[in-house]
C-alpha cells in the first residue's frame, strides 16, 4: 500500500487505495514480518493489490478502479489455500444502479477467486481433454470467502464500465497474502494445492 501511494499520481486511484486501507484496517509494514513456527500447519496472511481495468484496442479505454485486501489461510501440509475474507473498494464513477454494481462486484470477487485457486483446462497433443463442465474445478459454496464491498460515491463523474474491473486485482492480492503467510512467492495461477506444496518444499 505504501509503495503504491508513494508513486501513484491518479487521485481516483489514490482514493480507492486509501478506501481499501480503511475498509480492511490495513496495518503498515513489510509482508511476512511475523513468520509462523515451523511446526504450525495452518498459517495466515494478508495481501493487497490495486488495478484499473482497461479494455479495447491498445491503449484502450479506462473503466473502473478497484483495490483488494484479502485474508488467507494456507495448510502447509496439504498446500490448500482458503481465502477467508475479501475487502474490495470500487470506483466506477456515477452509479445509475448502485445495487446492481454491488452485485456485479460481488460476482467478480467470487468468480476471480475461483479462477485464482482452482480453474484450469487440461489438454494434450490431441487437443482439449476437459470435455465437460462436470470435471471442471470450481470454488464450492463452503469455500466462498466472506466479502465486504465499499462503492465509492462519485455522482459528478462520468459513469464507467463496472463489468469485470473488480476481478483484476484478485490474483496479485491472493499471491501477496500467500507470501505474507508463508514467505513463498507464487507467480503461476491457479494456486492449486500441488503447486503451493511444490513451492513450499522448494523453498524449504
PDB file of C-alpha atoms in Angstrom:
ATOM      1  CA  UNK A   1       0.000   0.000   0.000  1.00  0.00           C
ATOM      2  CA  UNK A   2       2.771   2.445   0.926  1.00  0.00           C
ATOM      3  CA  UNK A   3       4.619   1.684  -2.322  1.00  0.00           C
ATOM      4  CA  UNK A   4       1.518   2.339  -4.412  1.00  0.00           C
ATOM      5  CA  UNK A   5       0.685   5.578  -2.625  1.00  0.00           C
ATOM      6  CA  UNK A   6       4.272   6.825  -2.906  1.00  0.00           C
ATOM      7  CA  UNK A   7       4.219   6.751  -6.711  1.00  0.00           C
ATOM      8  CA  UNK A   8       0.544   6.963  -7.681  1.00  0.00           C
ATOM      9  CA  UNK A   9      -0.411  10.245  -9.343  1.00  0.00           C
ATOM     10  CA  UNK A  10      -4.049   9.496 -10.230  1.00  0.00           C
ATOM     11  CA  UNK A  11      -6.224  10.969  -7.424  1.00  0.00           C
ATOM     12  CA  UNK A  12      -9.008   8.436  -8.006  1.00  0.00           C
ATOM     13  CA  UNK A  13      -6.523   5.577  -7.777  1.00  0.00           C
ATOM     14  CA  UNK A  14      -5.227   7.065  -4.535  1.00  0.00           C
ATOM     15  CA  UNK A  15      -8.804   7.352  -3.291  1.00  0.00           C
ATOM     16  CA  UNK A  16      -9.679   3.728  -3.958  1.00  0.00           C
ATOM     17  CA  UNK A  17      -6.426   2.528  -2.338  1.00  0.00           C
ATOM     18  CA  UNK A  18      -6.952   4.659   0.773  1.00  0.00           C
ATOM     19  CA  UNK A  19     -10.549   3.430   0.987  1.00  0.00           C
ATOM     20  CA  UNK A  20      -9.290  -0.182   0.928  1.00  0.00           C
ATOM     21  CA  UNK A  21      -6.746   0.733   3.572  1.00  0.00           C
ATOM     22  CA  UNK A  22      -9.559   1.961   5.825  1.00  0.00           C
ATOM     23  CA  UNK A  23     -12.075  -0.761   4.988  1.00  0.00           C
ATOM     24  CA  UNK A  24      -9.645  -3.598   5.619  1.00  0.00           C
ATOM     25  CA  UNK A  25      -7.934  -1.864   8.572  1.00  0.00           C
ATOM     26  CA  UNK A  26      -4.610  -2.368   6.815  1.00  0.00           C
ATOM     27  CA  UNK A  27      -1.547  -2.429   9.074  1.00  0.00           C
ATOM     28  CA  UNK A  28       1.571  -0.875   7.554  1.00  0.00           C
ATOM     29  CA  UNK A  29       4.829  -2.800   7.463  1.00  0.00           C
ATOM     30  CA  UNK A  30       6.709  -5.398   5.404  1.00  0.00           C
ATOM     31  CA  UNK A  31       4.999  -8.620   4.381  1.00  0.00           C
ATOM     32  CA  UNK A  32       5.877 -11.874   6.191  1.00  0.00           C
ATOM     33  CA  UNK A  33       7.200  -9.930   9.158  1.00  0.00           C
ATOM     34  CA  UNK A  34       5.764 -12.440  11.649  1.00  0.00           C
ATOM     35  CA  UNK A  35       6.651 -15.931  10.349  1.00  0.00           C
ATOM     36  CA  UNK A  36       4.711 -18.757  11.988  1.00  0.00           C
ATOM     37  CA  UNK A  37       6.594 -21.501  13.868  1.00  0.00           C
ATOM     38  CA  UNK A  38       7.931 -24.219  11.565  1.00  0.00           C
ATOM     39  CA  UNK A  39       5.602 -26.853  13.066  1.00  0.00           C
ATOM     40  CA  UNK A  40       2.407 -24.787  12.637  1.00  0.00           C
ATOM     41  CA  UNK A  41       0.240 -26.470   9.997  1.00  0.00           C
ATOM     42  CA  UNK A  42      -2.218 -23.649   9.194  1.00  0.00           C
ATOM     43  CA  UNK A  43      -0.684 -20.218   8.607  1.00  0.00           C
ATOM     44  CA  UNK A  44      -2.431 -16.940   7.882  1.00  0.00           C
ATOM     45  CA  UNK A  45      -1.585 -13.967   5.725  1.00  0.00           C
ATOM     46  CA  UNK A  46      -2.950 -10.758   4.299  1.00  0.00           C
ATOM     47  CA  UNK A  47      -2.419  -9.286   0.853  1.00  0.00           C
ATOM     48  CA  UNK A  48      -3.202  -6.132  -1.091  1.00  0.00           C
ATOM     49  CA  UNK A  49      -3.430  -5.297  -4.799  1.00  0.00           C
ATOM     50  CA  UNK A  50      -4.813  -2.482  -6.927  1.00  0.00           C
ATOM     51  CA  UNK A  51      -5.662  -2.202 -10.620  1.00  0.00           C
ATOM     52  CA  UNK A  52      -7.640  -0.192 -13.115  1.00  0.00           C
ATOM     53  CA  UNK A  53      -9.412  -2.121 -15.838  1.00  0.00           C
ATOM     54  CA  UNK A  54      -8.683  -1.137 -19.455  1.00  0.00           C
ATOM     55  CA  UNK A  55     -10.455  -2.560 -22.475  1.00  0.00           C
ATOM     56  CA  UNK A  56     -10.473  -2.385 -26.291  1.00  0.00           C
ATOM     57  CA  UNK A  57      -7.527  -1.949 -28.652  1.00  0.00           C
ATOM     58  CA  UNK A  58      -4.300  -0.563 -27.140  1.00  0.00           C
ATOM     59  CA  UNK A  59      -4.028   1.835 -25.392  1.00  0.00           C
ATOM     60  CA  UNK A  60      -7.645   1.087 -24.594  1.00  0.00           C
ATOM     61  CA  UNK A  61     -10.302   2.822 -22.545  1.00  0.00           C
ATOM     62  CA  UNK A  62     -10.185   3.048 -18.801  1.00  0.00           C
ATOM     63  CA  UNK A  63     -13.045   1.641 -16.787  1.00  0.00           C
ATOM     64  CA  UNK A  64     -13.378   1.268 -13.014  1.00  0.00           C
ATOM     65  CA  UNK A  65     -10.686   1.321 -10.353  1.00  0.00           C
ATOM     66  CA  UNK A  66     -10.586  -1.465  -7.757  1.00  0.00           C
ATOM     67  CA  UNK A  67      -8.461  -2.451  -4.779  1.00  0.00           C
ATOM     68  CA  UNK A  68      -8.402  -5.676  -2.757  1.00  0.00           C
ATOM     69  CA  UNK A  69      -7.324  -6.540   0.760  1.00  0.00           C
ATOM     70  CA  UNK A  70      -7.696 -10.250   1.425  1.00  0.00           C
ATOM     71  CA  UNK A  71      -7.014 -12.684   4.236  1.00  0.00           C
ATOM     72  CA  UNK A  72      -5.964 -16.263   3.502  1.00  0.00           C
ATOM     73  CA  UNK A  73      -5.222 -19.476   5.356  1.00  0.00           C
ATOM     74  CA  UNK A  74      -2.609 -21.873   3.958  1.00  0.00           C
ATOM     75  CA  UNK A  75      -2.246 -25.508   5.007  1.00  0.00           C
ATOM     76  CA  UNK A  76       1.484 -26.158   4.843  1.00  0.00           C
ATOM     77  CA  UNK A  77       0.988 -29.926   4.899  1.00  0.00           C
ATOM     78  CA  UNK A  78      -1.535 -30.175   2.049  1.00  0.00           C
ATOM     79  CA  UNK A  79      -0.881 -26.946   0.106  1.00  0.00           C
ATOM     80  CA  UNK A  80      -4.556 -25.983   0.307  1.00  0.00           C
ATOM     81  CA  UNK A  81      -5.295 -22.244   0.229  1.00  0.00           C
ATOM     82  CA  UNK A  82      -8.527 -20.809   1.632  1.00  0.00           C
ATOM     83  CA  UNK A  83      -9.457 -17.190   1.003  1.00  0.00           C
ATOM     84  CA  UNK A  84     -11.177 -16.278   4.262  1.00  0.00           C
ATOM     85  CA  UNK A  85     -12.230 -12.677   3.678  1.00  0.00           C
ATOM     86  CA  UNK A  86     -12.039 -10.153   0.865  1.00  0.00           C
ATOM     87  CA  UNK A  87     -12.422  -6.385   1.189  1.00  0.00           C
ATOM     88  CA  UNK A  88     -12.923  -4.572  -2.123  1.00  0.00           C
ATOM     89  CA  UNK A  89     -13.235  -0.869  -2.854  1.00  0.00           C
ATOM     90  CA  UNK A  90     -14.516   0.206  -6.252  1.00  0.00           C
ATOM     91  CA  UNK A  91     -14.852   3.454  -8.187  1.00  0.00           C
ATOM     92  CA  UNK A  92     -16.807   3.319 -11.456  1.00  0.00           C
ATOM     93  CA  UNK A  93     -17.969   6.946 -11.455  1.00  0.00           C
ATOM     94  CA  UNK A  94     -21.646   7.810 -11.191  1.00  0.00           C
ATOM     95  CA  UNK A  95     -23.731   4.707 -10.497  1.00  0.00           C
ATOM     96  CA  UNK A  96     -27.142   4.524 -12.118  1.00  0.00           C
ATOM     97  CA  UNK A  97     -27.980   1.414 -10.087  1.00  0.00           C
ATOM     98  CA  UNK A  98     -25.659   1.010  -7.078  1.00  0.00           C
ATOM     99  CA  UNK A  99     -27.305  -2.267  -6.045  1.00  0.00           C
ATOM    100  CA  UNK A 100     -26.584  -3.687  -9.491  1.00  0.00           C
ATOM    101  CA  UNK A 101     -22.952  -2.543  -9.286  1.00  0.00           C
ATOM    102  CA  UNK A 102     -22.607  -4.153  -5.845  1.00  0.00           C
ATOM    103  CA  UNK A 103     -23.948  -7.452  -7.175  1.00  0.00           C
ATOM    104  CA  UNK A 104     -21.579  -7.248 -10.143  1.00  0.00           C
ATOM    105  CA  UNK A 105     -18.568  -6.584  -7.896  1.00  0.00           C
ATOM    106  CA  UNK A 106     -19.546  -9.463  -5.623  1.00  0.00           C
ATOM    107  CA  UNK A 107     -19.799 -11.746  -8.637  1.00  0.00           C
ATOM    108  CA  UNK A 108     -16.351 -10.585  -9.811  1.00  0.00           C
ATOM    109  CA  UNK A 109     -14.897 -11.486  -6.431  1.00  0.00           C
ATOM    110  CA  UNK A 110     -16.380 -14.991  -6.371  1.00  0.00           C
ATOM    111  CA  UNK A 111     -15.548 -15.786  -9.995  1.00  0.00           C
ATOM    112  CA  UNK A 112     -11.980 -14.484  -9.901  1.00  0.00           C
ATOM    113  CA  UNK A 113     -11.218 -16.171  -6.561  1.00  0.00           C
ATOM    114  CA  UNK A 114     -12.363 -19.425  -8.124  1.00  0.00           C
ATOM    115  CA  UNK A 115     -10.127 -18.837 -11.146  1.00  0.00           C
ATOM    116  CA  UNK A 116      -7.114 -17.978  -8.985  1.00  0.00           C
ATOM    117  CA  UNK A 117      -7.419 -21.043  -6.746  1.00  0.00           C
ATOM    118  CA  UNK A 118      -8.876 -23.768  -8.944  1.00  0.00           C
ATOM    119  CA  UNK A 119      -9.853 -23.231 -12.537  1.00  0.00           C
ATOM    120  CA  UNK A 120      -7.823 -24.673 -15.404  1.00  0.00           C
ATOM    121  CA  UNK A 121      -8.328 -26.562 -18.650  1.00  0.00           C
ATOM    122  CA  UNK A 122      -6.446 -29.784 -19.396  1.00  0.00           C
ATOM    123  CA  UNK A 123      -5.151 -30.747 -22.816  1.00  0.00           C
ATOM    124  CA  UNK A 124      -2.636 -32.972 -24.576  1.00  0.00           C
ATOM    125  CA  UNK A 125      -1.185 -33.229 -28.089  1.00  0.00           C
ATOM    126  CA  UNK A 126      -4.547 -34.287 -29.487  1.00  0.00           C
ATOM    127  CA  UNK A 127      -6.377 -31.265 -28.079  1.00  0.00           C
ATOM    128  CA  UNK A 128      -8.501 -30.319 -25.085  1.00  0.00           C
ATOM    129  CA  UNK A 129      -9.181 -33.146 -22.654  1.00  0.00           C
ATOM    130  CA  UNK A 130     -11.532 -31.144 -20.398  1.00  0.00           C
ATOM    131  CA  UNK A 131     -14.683 -32.083 -22.265  1.00  0.00           C
ATOM    132  CA  UNK A 132     -17.463 -31.430 -19.750  1.00  0.00           C
ATOM    133  CA  UNK A 133     -18.324 -28.985 -17.005  1.00  0.00           C
ATOM    134  CA  UNK A 134     -18.749 -31.802 -14.501  1.00  0.00           C
ATOM    135  CA  UNK A 135     -14.996 -32.269 -14.269  1.00  0.00           C
ATOM    136  CA  UNK A 136     -14.077 -28.579 -14.346  1.00  0.00           C
ATOM    137  CA  UNK A 137     -12.886 -27.384 -10.910  1.00  0.00           C
ATOM    138  CA  UNK A 138     -14.847 -24.536  -9.335  1.00  0.00           C
ATOM    139  CA  UNK A 139     -14.995 -22.929  -5.921  1.00  0.00           C
ATOM    140  CA  UNK A 140     -17.669 -24.622  -3.806  1.00  0.00           C
ATOM    141  CA  UNK A 141     -20.218 -22.842  -1.644  1.00  0.00           C
ATOM    142  CA  UNK A 142     -18.439 -23.944   1.533  1.00  0.00           C
ATOM    143  CA  UNK A 143     -15.190 -22.439   0.184  1.00  0.00           C
ATOM    144  CA  UNK A 144     -16.532 -18.953  -0.543  1.00  0.00           C
ATOM    145  CA  UNK A 145     -14.852 -16.063   1.275  1.00  0.00           C
ATOM    146  CA  UNK A 146     -16.644 -13.534   3.398  1.00  0.00           C
ATOM    147  CA  UNK A 147     -16.964 -10.378   1.296  1.00  0.00           C
ATOM    148  CA  UNK A 148     -17.102  -6.703   2.234  1.00  0.00           C
ATOM    149  CA  UNK A 149     -17.539  -4.091  -0.516  1.00  0.00           C
ATOM    150  CA  UNK A 150     -17.338  -0.301  -0.485  1.00  0.00           C
ATOM    151  CA  UNK A 151     -18.579   1.512  -3.578  1.00  0.00           C
ATOM    152  CA  UNK A 152     -17.089   4.999  -3.817  1.00  0.00           C
ATOM    153  CA  UNK A 153     -19.763   7.623  -4.420  1.00  0.00           C
ATOM    154  CA  UNK A 154     -18.795   9.742  -7.456  1.00  0.00           C
ATOM    155  CA  UNK A 155     -22.103  11.303  -8.587  1.00  0.00           C
ATOM    156  CA  UNK A 156     -20.434  14.127 -10.521  1.00  0.00           C
ATOM    157  CA  UNK A 157     -18.116  11.862 -12.522  1.00  0.00           C
ATOM    158  CA  UNK A 158     -18.994  10.094 -15.770  1.00  0.00           C
ATOM    159  CA  UNK A 159     -20.328   6.548 -15.322  1.00  0.00           C
ATOM    160  CA  UNK A 160     -17.794   3.913 -16.347  1.00  0.00           C
ATOM    161  CA  UNK A 161     -17.847   0.216 -17.064  1.00  0.00           C
ATOM    162  CA  UNK A 162     -18.047  -1.927 -13.947  1.00  0.00           C
ATOM    163  CA  UNK A 163     -18.362  -5.339 -15.596  1.00  0.00           C
ATOM    164  CA  UNK A 164     -15.052  -7.069 -14.819  1.00  0.00           C
ATOM    165  CA  UNK A 165     -12.952  -4.421 -13.112  1.00  0.00           C
ATOM    166  CA  UNK A 166     -13.163  -5.762  -9.558  1.00  0.00           C
ATOM    167  CA  UNK A 167     -11.707  -9.101 -10.656  1.00  0.00           C
ATOM    168  CA  UNK A 168      -8.412  -7.645 -11.929  1.00  0.00           C
ATOM    169  CA  UNK A 169      -6.508  -7.316  -8.589  1.00  0.00           C
ATOM    170  CA  UNK A 170      -7.540 -10.803  -7.390  1.00  0.00           C
ATOM    171  CA  UNK A 171      -4.521 -12.956  -8.310  1.00  0.00           C
ATOM    172  CA  UNK A 172      -1.987 -10.400  -7.096  1.00  0.00           C
ATOM    173  CA  UNK A 173      -3.794  -9.818  -3.792  1.00  0.00           C
ATOM    174  CA  UNK A 174      -4.115 -13.546  -3.089  1.00  0.00           C
ATOM    175  CA  UNK A 175      -0.482 -14.194  -4.103  1.00  0.00           C
ATOM    176  CA  UNK A 176       0.653 -11.401  -1.780  1.00  0.00           C
ATOM    177  CA  UNK A 177      -1.406 -12.874   1.066  1.00  0.00           C
ATOM    178  CA  UNK A 178       0.138 -16.316   0.480  1.00  0.00           C
ATOM    179  CA  UNK A 179       3.583 -14.715   0.598  1.00  0.00           C
ATOM    180  CA  UNK A 180       2.681 -12.960   3.844  1.00  0.00           C
ATOM    181  CA  UNK A 181       1.595 -16.301   5.306  1.00  0.00           C
ATOM    182  CA  UNK A 182       4.425 -18.499   4.022  1.00  0.00           C
ATOM    183  CA  UNK A 183       7.282 -16.365   2.709  1.00  0.00           C
ATOM    184  CA  UNK A 184       6.897 -18.065  -0.691  1.00  0.00           C
ATOM    185  CA  UNK A 185       6.113 -16.224  -3.936  1.00  0.00           C
ATOM    186  CA  UNK A 186       3.690 -17.839  -6.384  1.00  0.00           C
ATOM    187  CA  UNK A 187       3.584 -16.480  -9.936  1.00  0.00           C
ATOM    188  CA  UNK A 188       1.522 -19.046 -11.859  1.00  0.00           C
ATOM    189  CA  UNK A 189      -2.214 -19.460 -11.408  1.00  0.00           C
ATOM    190  CA  UNK A 190      -4.206 -21.348 -10.373  1.00  0.00           C
ATOM    191  CA  UNK A 191      -2.699 -21.718  -6.909  1.00  0.00           C
ATOM    192  CA  UNK A 192      -3.639 -25.384  -6.625  1.00  0.00           C
ATOM    193  CA  UNK A 193      -2.568 -27.454  -3.613  1.00  0.00           C
ATOM    194  CA  UNK A 194       0.040 -29.306  -5.685  1.00  0.00           C
ATOM    195  CA  UNK A 195       1.635 -26.065  -6.902  1.00  0.00           C
ATOM    196  CA  UNK A 196       1.571 -24.489  -3.451  1.00  0.00           C
ATOM    197  CA  UNK A 197       3.054 -27.617  -1.858  1.00  0.00           C
ATOM    198  CA  UNK A 198       5.783 -27.840  -4.508  1.00  0.00           C
ATOM    199  CA  UNK A 199       6.703 -24.171  -3.922  1.00  0.00           C
ATOM    200  CA  UNK A 200       6.786 -24.645  -0.140  1.00  0.00           C
ATOM    201  CA  UNK A 201       9.001 -27.726  -0.440  1.00  0.00           C
ATOM    202  CA  UNK A 202      11.356 -25.993  -2.851  1.00  0.00           C
ATOM    203  CA  UNK A 203      11.678 -23.020  -0.518  1.00  0.00           C
ATOM    204  CA  UNK A 204      12.336 -25.313   2.448  1.00  0.00           C
TER     205      UNK A 204
END
